[in-house]
Amino acid sequence: MSASKGDIKVMRSQLGRVRGLGAAKNGVEHWWVERLTSIALLPLTIWFVVSVIGLLGAGHVRMIHWVGQPVNTVLLLALVLMTFHHMQLGLQVVIDDYVRGPAHLATTLLNKGAAGLLALFAVVAILKMAFWAPAI
Amino acid sequence: MTDVRDALYVAHRSDGTIARRPMSPHLQVYRFQLSMFLSIANRVTGIAASFGTLLLVWWLVAGATGPAAFDTVQRAIGSPVGLLVLFGWTLALVFHTAGGVRHLFWDAGYGFKLPDVRRNGIIVIATTVVLTLLIWGIGLSVWAGAPMAASGAVPAAEAPAPTTTQPAGN
């Protein structure tokens, strides 16, 4: 049954209200984590840009040795994890805004899957270079 | 019977009373505004920066694969198309970062007055231009001074199998 408060039409039934149906109740976490990852990415991105400028023209050996420095390994891993988490959250908002019907689930899974796989590729590559560094 | 879309316009304030949500602006009807452009640009640059991460992953995976693969990716990024993509990625990232800081200030409750919105919007654009040019100015000068790069448009043009040699400089 719809109830009316002033000129605002409330179309939610009393039963739906009692059962707590409606929002998925994880919107705040999505919003909050998007902000937290963005704050983490500020110093990480600045560090990364400065580091890449220092690495311009570097060959493979210098690249491996750079990644192999423990501080660089850790910061690179942090950068990659924060980047793909933030990216996936941001793209999901765009998907929620524009994609309707069954395509919504498909694009959501594609977004989460691609972000997860890219993050794994990057993490494995960083770790492989880090453990490779002492050998060359 | 009311329009079912009305249901989507009902919101609850934190004190429990109900409110009617504002309608999104119609791009076809609204006059162009700076804040409108910056809002759209924040989303577009976020999407663009997402695709740019493919370059990052390719670079990292190539480094983990070996000298030949790393040389290939360095040549690709050093090619005219590669540099254009990298410049676009830099621009998108810098704008999204500057715009993101603006959003964080809003989230903390600052900068909502109309003159402030206009001013910090202009600051975002100015920061984007200055930082992007600064990054590329320093980057290109470092790259020009890097070994082998001065002779051609290819960075890190090392032999495909550098086992012991390490480039001089830096």
Coordinates of C-alpha atoms in Angstrom, one line a residue:
Chain A
M1 CA 0.0 0.0 0.0
S2 CA 1.4 3.3 -0.9
A3 CA 1.3 6.1 1.6
S4 CA 1.7 9.8 0.9
K5 CA 3.6 12.4 3.0
G6 CA 3.0 15.8 1.7
D7 CA 3.6 15.9 -2.0
I8 CA 6.1 13.0 -1.9
K9 CA 4.7 9.7 -3.1
V10 CA 6.0 6.8 -1.1
M11 CA 5.5 3.6 -3.1
R12 CA 7.1 1.2 -0.7
S13 CA 4.7 -1.2 1.0
Q14 CA 4.5 -1.4 4.8
L15 CA 5.5 -5.1 4.5
G16 CA 8.6 -4.2 2.5
R17 CA 9.5 -1.6 5.1
V18 CA 9.2 -4.1 8.0
R19 CA 11.3 -6.7 6.2
G20 CA 13.9 -4.1 5.5
L21 CA 13.8 -4.7 1.7
G22 CA 15.2 -2.0 -0.5
A23 CA 18.8 -0.9 -0.6
A24 CA 21.5 -3.6 -0.5
K25 CA 22.9 -1.9 2.6
N26 CA 26.5 -1.9 1.5
G27 CA 26.5 1.4 -0.3
V28 CA 28.3 3.2 2.6
E29 CA 31.2 0.6 2.5
H30 CA 31.6 1.0 -1.3
W31 CA 31.7 4.8 -1.0
W32 CA 34.0 4.7 2.0
V33 CA 36.5 2.2 0.6
E34 CA 36.6 4.2 -2.7
R35 CA 37.7 7.2 -0.6
L36 CA 40.2 5.2 1.5
T37 CA 41.9 3.7 -1.6
S38 CA 42.0 7.2 -3.2
I39 CA 43.8 8.6 -0.2
A40 CA 46.3 5.7 -0.2
L41 CA 46.8 6.2 -3.9
L42 CA 47.8 9.9 -3.6
P43 CA 51.3 9.3 -2.1
L44 CA 51.7 5.9 -3.9
T45 CA 51.0 7.5 -7.3
I46 CA 53.4 10.4 -6.7
W47 CA 56.1 7.9 -5.6
F48 CA 55.4 5.8 -8.7
V49 CA 55.6 8.7 -11.2
V50 CA 58.9 9.9 -9.7
S51 CA 60.3 6.4 -9.7
V52 CA 59.3 5.8 -13.4
I53 CA 61.0 9.1 -14.4
G54 CA 64.1 7.8 -12.6
L55 CA 63.9 4.5 -14.5
L56 CA 63.4 6.1 -18.0
G57 CA 65.9 4.5 -20.4
A58 CA 66.7 1.7 -18.0
G59 CA 67.5 -1.7 -19.2
H60 CA 66.1 -5.0 -18.0
V61 CA 68.8 -5.5 -15.4
R62 CA 68.3 -2.1 -13.7
M63 CA 64.5 -2.6 -13.8
I64 CA 64.8 -6.0 -12.0
H65 CA 67.2 -4.6 -9.4
W66 CA 64.9 -1.6 -8.8
V67 CA 61.9 -3.9 -8.2
G68 CA 64.0 -6.1 -6.0
Q69 CA 64.7 -3.4 -3.5
P70 CA 62.4 -4.4 -0.6
V71 CA 60.9 -0.9 -0.3
N72 CA 60.1 -0.8 -4.0
T73 CA 58.6 -4.3 -3.9
V74 CA 56.3 -3.4 -1.1
L75 CA 55.2 0.0 -2.5
L76 CA 54.7 -1.5 -5.9
L77 CA 52.5 -4.2 -4.5
A78 CA 50.5 -1.6 -2.5
L79 CA 50.1 0.6 -5.5
V80 CA 48.8 -2.3 -7.7
L81 CA 46.4 -3.6 -5.0
M82 CA 45.0 -0.1 -4.2
T83 CA 44.8 0.8 -7.9
F84 CA 42.8 -2.2 -9.0
H85 CA 40.6 -2.1 -6.0
H86 CA 39.8 1.6 -6.5
M87 CA 39.4 1.0 -10.3
Q88 CA 37.0 -1.8 -9.8
L89 CA 34.9 0.2 -7.3
G90 CA 34.8 3.3 -9.6
L91 CA 33.9 1.3 -12.8
Q92 CA 31.2 -0.5 -10.9
V93 CA 29.5 2.9 -10.2
V94 CA 29.5 3.6 -13.9
I95 CA 28.1 0.2 -14.6
D96 CA 25.4 0.6 -12.0
D97 CA 24.5 4.0 -13.6
Y98 CA 24.2 2.9 -17.2
V99 CA 23.8 -0.8 -17.6
R100 CA 20.3 -2.3 -17.3
G101 CA 18.8 -5.8 -17.2
P102 CA 20.8 -9.1 -17.6
A103 CA 23.8 -7.1 -19.0
H104 CA 24.3 -5.6 -15.6
L105 CA 25.4 -8.9 -14.0
A106 CA 27.5 -9.7 -17.0
T107 CA 29.4 -6.4 -17.0
T108 CA 29.7 -6.5 -13.2
L109 CA 31.4 -9.9 -13.4
L110 CA 33.6 -8.8 -16.3
N111 CA 34.7 -5.7 -14.3
K112 CA 35.4 -7.7 -11.1
G113 CA 37.1 -10.6 -13.0
A114 CA 39.2 -8.4 -15.2
A115 CA 40.4 -6.2 -12.2
G116 CA 41.2 -9.3 -10.1
L117 CA 43.1 -11.0 -12.9
L118 CA 45.1 -7.8 -13.8
A119 CA 45.9 -7.4 -10.2
L120 CA 47.1 -11.0 -10.0
F121 CA 49.2 -10.6 -13.1
A122 CA 50.9 -7.5 -11.7
V123 CA 51.4 -9.0 -8.2
V124 CA 53.0 -12.2 -9.6
A125 CA 55.2 -10.2 -12.0
I126 CA 56.4 -8.0 -9.2
L127 CA 57.2 -10.9 -6.9
K128 CA 58.9 -12.8 -9.7
M129 CA 61.2 -9.8 -10.4
A130 CA 61.8 -9.3 -6.7
F131 CA 63.0 -12.9 -6.2
W132 CA 64.8 -12.8 -9.5
A133 CA 66.9 -9.7 -8.5
P134 CA 69.6 -11.5 -6.4
A135 CA 70.3 -13.9 -9.3
I136 CA 71.3 -11.2 -11.9
Chain B
M1 CA -1.7 5.4 -10.2
T2 CA 1.5 7.4 -9.9
D3 CA 4.5 6.9 -12.1
V4 CA 6.7 4.1 -10.7
R5 CA 9.8 6.2 -11.3
D6 CA 8.6 8.4 -8.4
A7 CA 9.7 5.5 -6.1
L8 CA 13.3 6.2 -7.1
Y9 CA 13.1 9.8 -6.1
V10 CA 12.2 9.1 -2.4
A11 CA 15.0 9.3 0.1
H12 CA 15.4 9.3 3.8
R13 CA 17.2 12.0 5.8
S14 CA 19.3 10.9 8.7
D15 CA 16.5 11.9 11.1
G16 CA 14.2 9.5 9.4
T17 CA 12.0 12.0 7.6
I18 CA 11.5 11.5 3.9
A19 CA 12.7 13.8 1.1
R20 CA 12.4 14.0 -2.6
R21 CA 15.7 13.5 -4.4
P22 CA 16.7 16.1 -7.0
M23 CA 16.6 15.0 -10.7
S24 CA 19.8 14.6 -12.6
P25 CA 20.6 17.5 -15.0
H26 CA 19.6 17.0 -18.6
L27 CA 22.7 17.6 -20.7
Q28 CA 20.5 18.6 -23.7
V29 CA 18.7 21.3 -21.7
Y30 CA 21.4 22.7 -19.3
R31 CA 23.7 25.5 -20.4
F32 CA 27.3 24.3 -20.4
Q33 CA 29.0 24.9 -17.0
L34 CA 32.5 24.3 -15.8
S35 CA 31.4 22.2 -12.9
M36 CA 29.4 20.0 -15.3
F37 CA 32.4 19.5 -17.5
L38 CA 34.7 18.7 -14.6
S39 CA 32.2 16.1 -13.2
I40 CA 31.9 14.3 -16.5
A41 CA 35.7 14.6 -17.1
N42 CA 36.3 13.0 -13.7
R43 CA 34.4 9.9 -14.8
V44 CA 35.8 9.8 -18.3
T45 CA 39.4 10.1 -17.0
G46 CA 38.7 7.4 -14.4
I47 CA 37.7 5.1 -17.2
A48 CA 40.6 6.1 -19.4
A49 CA 43.1 5.6 -16.5
S50 CA 41.6 2.2 -16.0
F51 CA 42.5 1.2 -19.6
G52 CA 45.9 2.7 -19.0
T53 CA 46.6 0.0 -16.3
L54 CA 46.9 -2.5 -19.2
L55 CA 50.1 -0.7 -20.1
L56 CA 51.3 -1.0 -16.5
V57 CA 50.5 -4.7 -16.3
W58 CA 52.2 -5.3 -19.7
W59 CA 55.3 -3.5 -18.5
L60 CA 55.5 -5.5 -15.2
V61 CA 54.8 -8.9 -16.8
A62 CA 57.4 -8.2 -19.6
G63 CA 59.9 -7.3 -16.9
A64 CA 59.2 -10.6 -15.2
T65 CA 59.3 -12.5 -18.5
G66 CA 62.8 -11.5 -19.6
P67 CA 65.1 -9.1 -21.3
A68 CA 63.6 -9.6 -24.8
A69 CA 60.0 -9.1 -23.7
F70 CA 61.1 -6.1 -21.6
D71 CA 62.9 -4.6 -24.6
T72 CA 59.8 -5.1 -26.8
V73 CA 57.6 -3.2 -24.3
Q74 CA 60.1 -0.4 -23.9
R75 CA 60.3 0.0 -27.7
A76 CA 56.5 0.0 -27.9
I77 CA 56.1 2.7 -25.3
G78 CA 59.0 4.7 -26.9
S79 CA 57.3 4.6 -30.3
P80 CA 55.2 7.7 -31.3
V81 CA 51.9 5.9 -30.7
G82 CA 53.2 4.5 -27.4
L83 CA 54.3 8.0 -26.3
L84 CA 50.9 9.4 -27.3
V85 CA 49.1 6.7 -25.2
L86 CA 51.5 7.3 -22.3
F87 CA 50.8 11.1 -22.5
G88 CA 47.1 10.5 -22.5
W89 CA 47.4 8.2 -19.6
T90 CA 49.4 10.8 -17.7
L91 CA 46.9 13.5 -18.5
A92 CA 44.0 11.3 -17.4
L93 CA 45.7 10.2 -14.2
V94 CA 46.8 13.7 -13.2
F95 CA 43.3 15.1 -13.9
H96 CA 41.6 12.3 -12.0
T97 CA 44.0 12.8 -9.1
A98 CA 43.5 16.6 -8.9
G99 CA 39.8 16.2 -9.4
G100 CA 39.8 13.4 -6.8
V101 CA 41.5 15.7 -4.2
R102 CA 38.7 18.3 -4.9
H103 CA 36.1 15.6 -4.2
L104 CA 37.9 14.6 -1.0
F105 CA 37.7 18.2 0.2
W106 CA 34.0 18.2 -0.6
D107 CA 33.6 14.9 1.3
A108 CA 35.2 16.6 4.3
G109 CA 32.7 19.4 4.0
Y110 CA 34.8 22.2 2.4
G111 CA 34.5 24.2 -0.8
F112 CA 30.8 24.0 -1.5
K113 CA 30.0 27.7 -2.0
L114 CA 29.4 28.6 -5.7
P115 CA 32.4 30.9 -6.0
D116 CA 34.6 28.3 -4.2
V117 CA 33.3 25.5 -6.6
R118 CA 34.3 27.7 -9.6
R119 CA 37.7 28.6 -8.1
N120 CA 38.7 25.1 -7.1
G121 CA 37.5 23.9 -10.5
I122 CA 39.9 26.3 -12.2
I123 CA 42.6 25.2 -9.8
V124 CA 42.1 21.6 -10.8
I125 CA 42.4 22.5 -14.5
A126 CA 45.5 24.6 -13.9
T127 CA 47.1 21.9 -11.7
T128 CA 46.4 19.3 -14.4
V129 CA 48.1 21.3 -17.1
V130 CA 51.1 22.3 -15.0
L131 CA 51.7 18.9 -13.5
T132 CA 51.3 17.0 -16.8
L133 CA 53.7 19.3 -18.5
L134 CA 56.1 19.2 -15.6
I135 CA 56.1 15.4 -15.5
W136 CA 56.7 15.2 -19.2
G137 CA 59.3 18.0 -19.2
I138 CA 61.4 16.3 -16.6
G139 CA 60.7 12.8 -18.1
L140 CA 61.8 13.8 -21.6
S141 CA 65.0 15.5 -20.3
V142 CA 65.9 12.4 -18.3
W143 CA 65.0 10.1 -21.2
A144 CA 67.2 12.2 -23.6
G145 CA 70.1 11.9 -21.2
A146 CA 69.6 8.1 -20.7
P147 CA 72.1 5.8 -22.5
M148 CA 71.3 4.9 -26.1
A149 CA 68.2 7.0 -26.1
A150 CA 69.9 10.0 -27.6
S151 CA 70.6 8.2 -30.8
G152 CA 67.1 7.3 -31.6
A153 CA 63.5 7.3 -30.4
V154 CA 63.9 4.1 -28.5
P155 CA 64.4 4.0 -24.7
A156 CA 66.4 1.2 -23.2
A157 CA 67.7 0.0 -26.5
E158 CA 70.0 -2.5 -24.9
A159 CA 71.1 -5.7 -26.4
P160 CA 68.3 -8.3 -26.0
A161 CA 70.3 -10.3 -23.5
P162 CA 72.0 -8.1 -21.0
T163 CA 73.2 -10.5 -18.4
T164 CA 75.9 -8.5 -16.7
T165 CA 76.0 -5.1 -18.2
Q166 CA 74.2 -2.4 -16.4
P167 CA 73.5 1.0 -18.1
A168 CA 75.6 3.8 -16.9
G169 CA 74.1 7.0 -15.5
N170 CA 71.6 7.6 -12.7

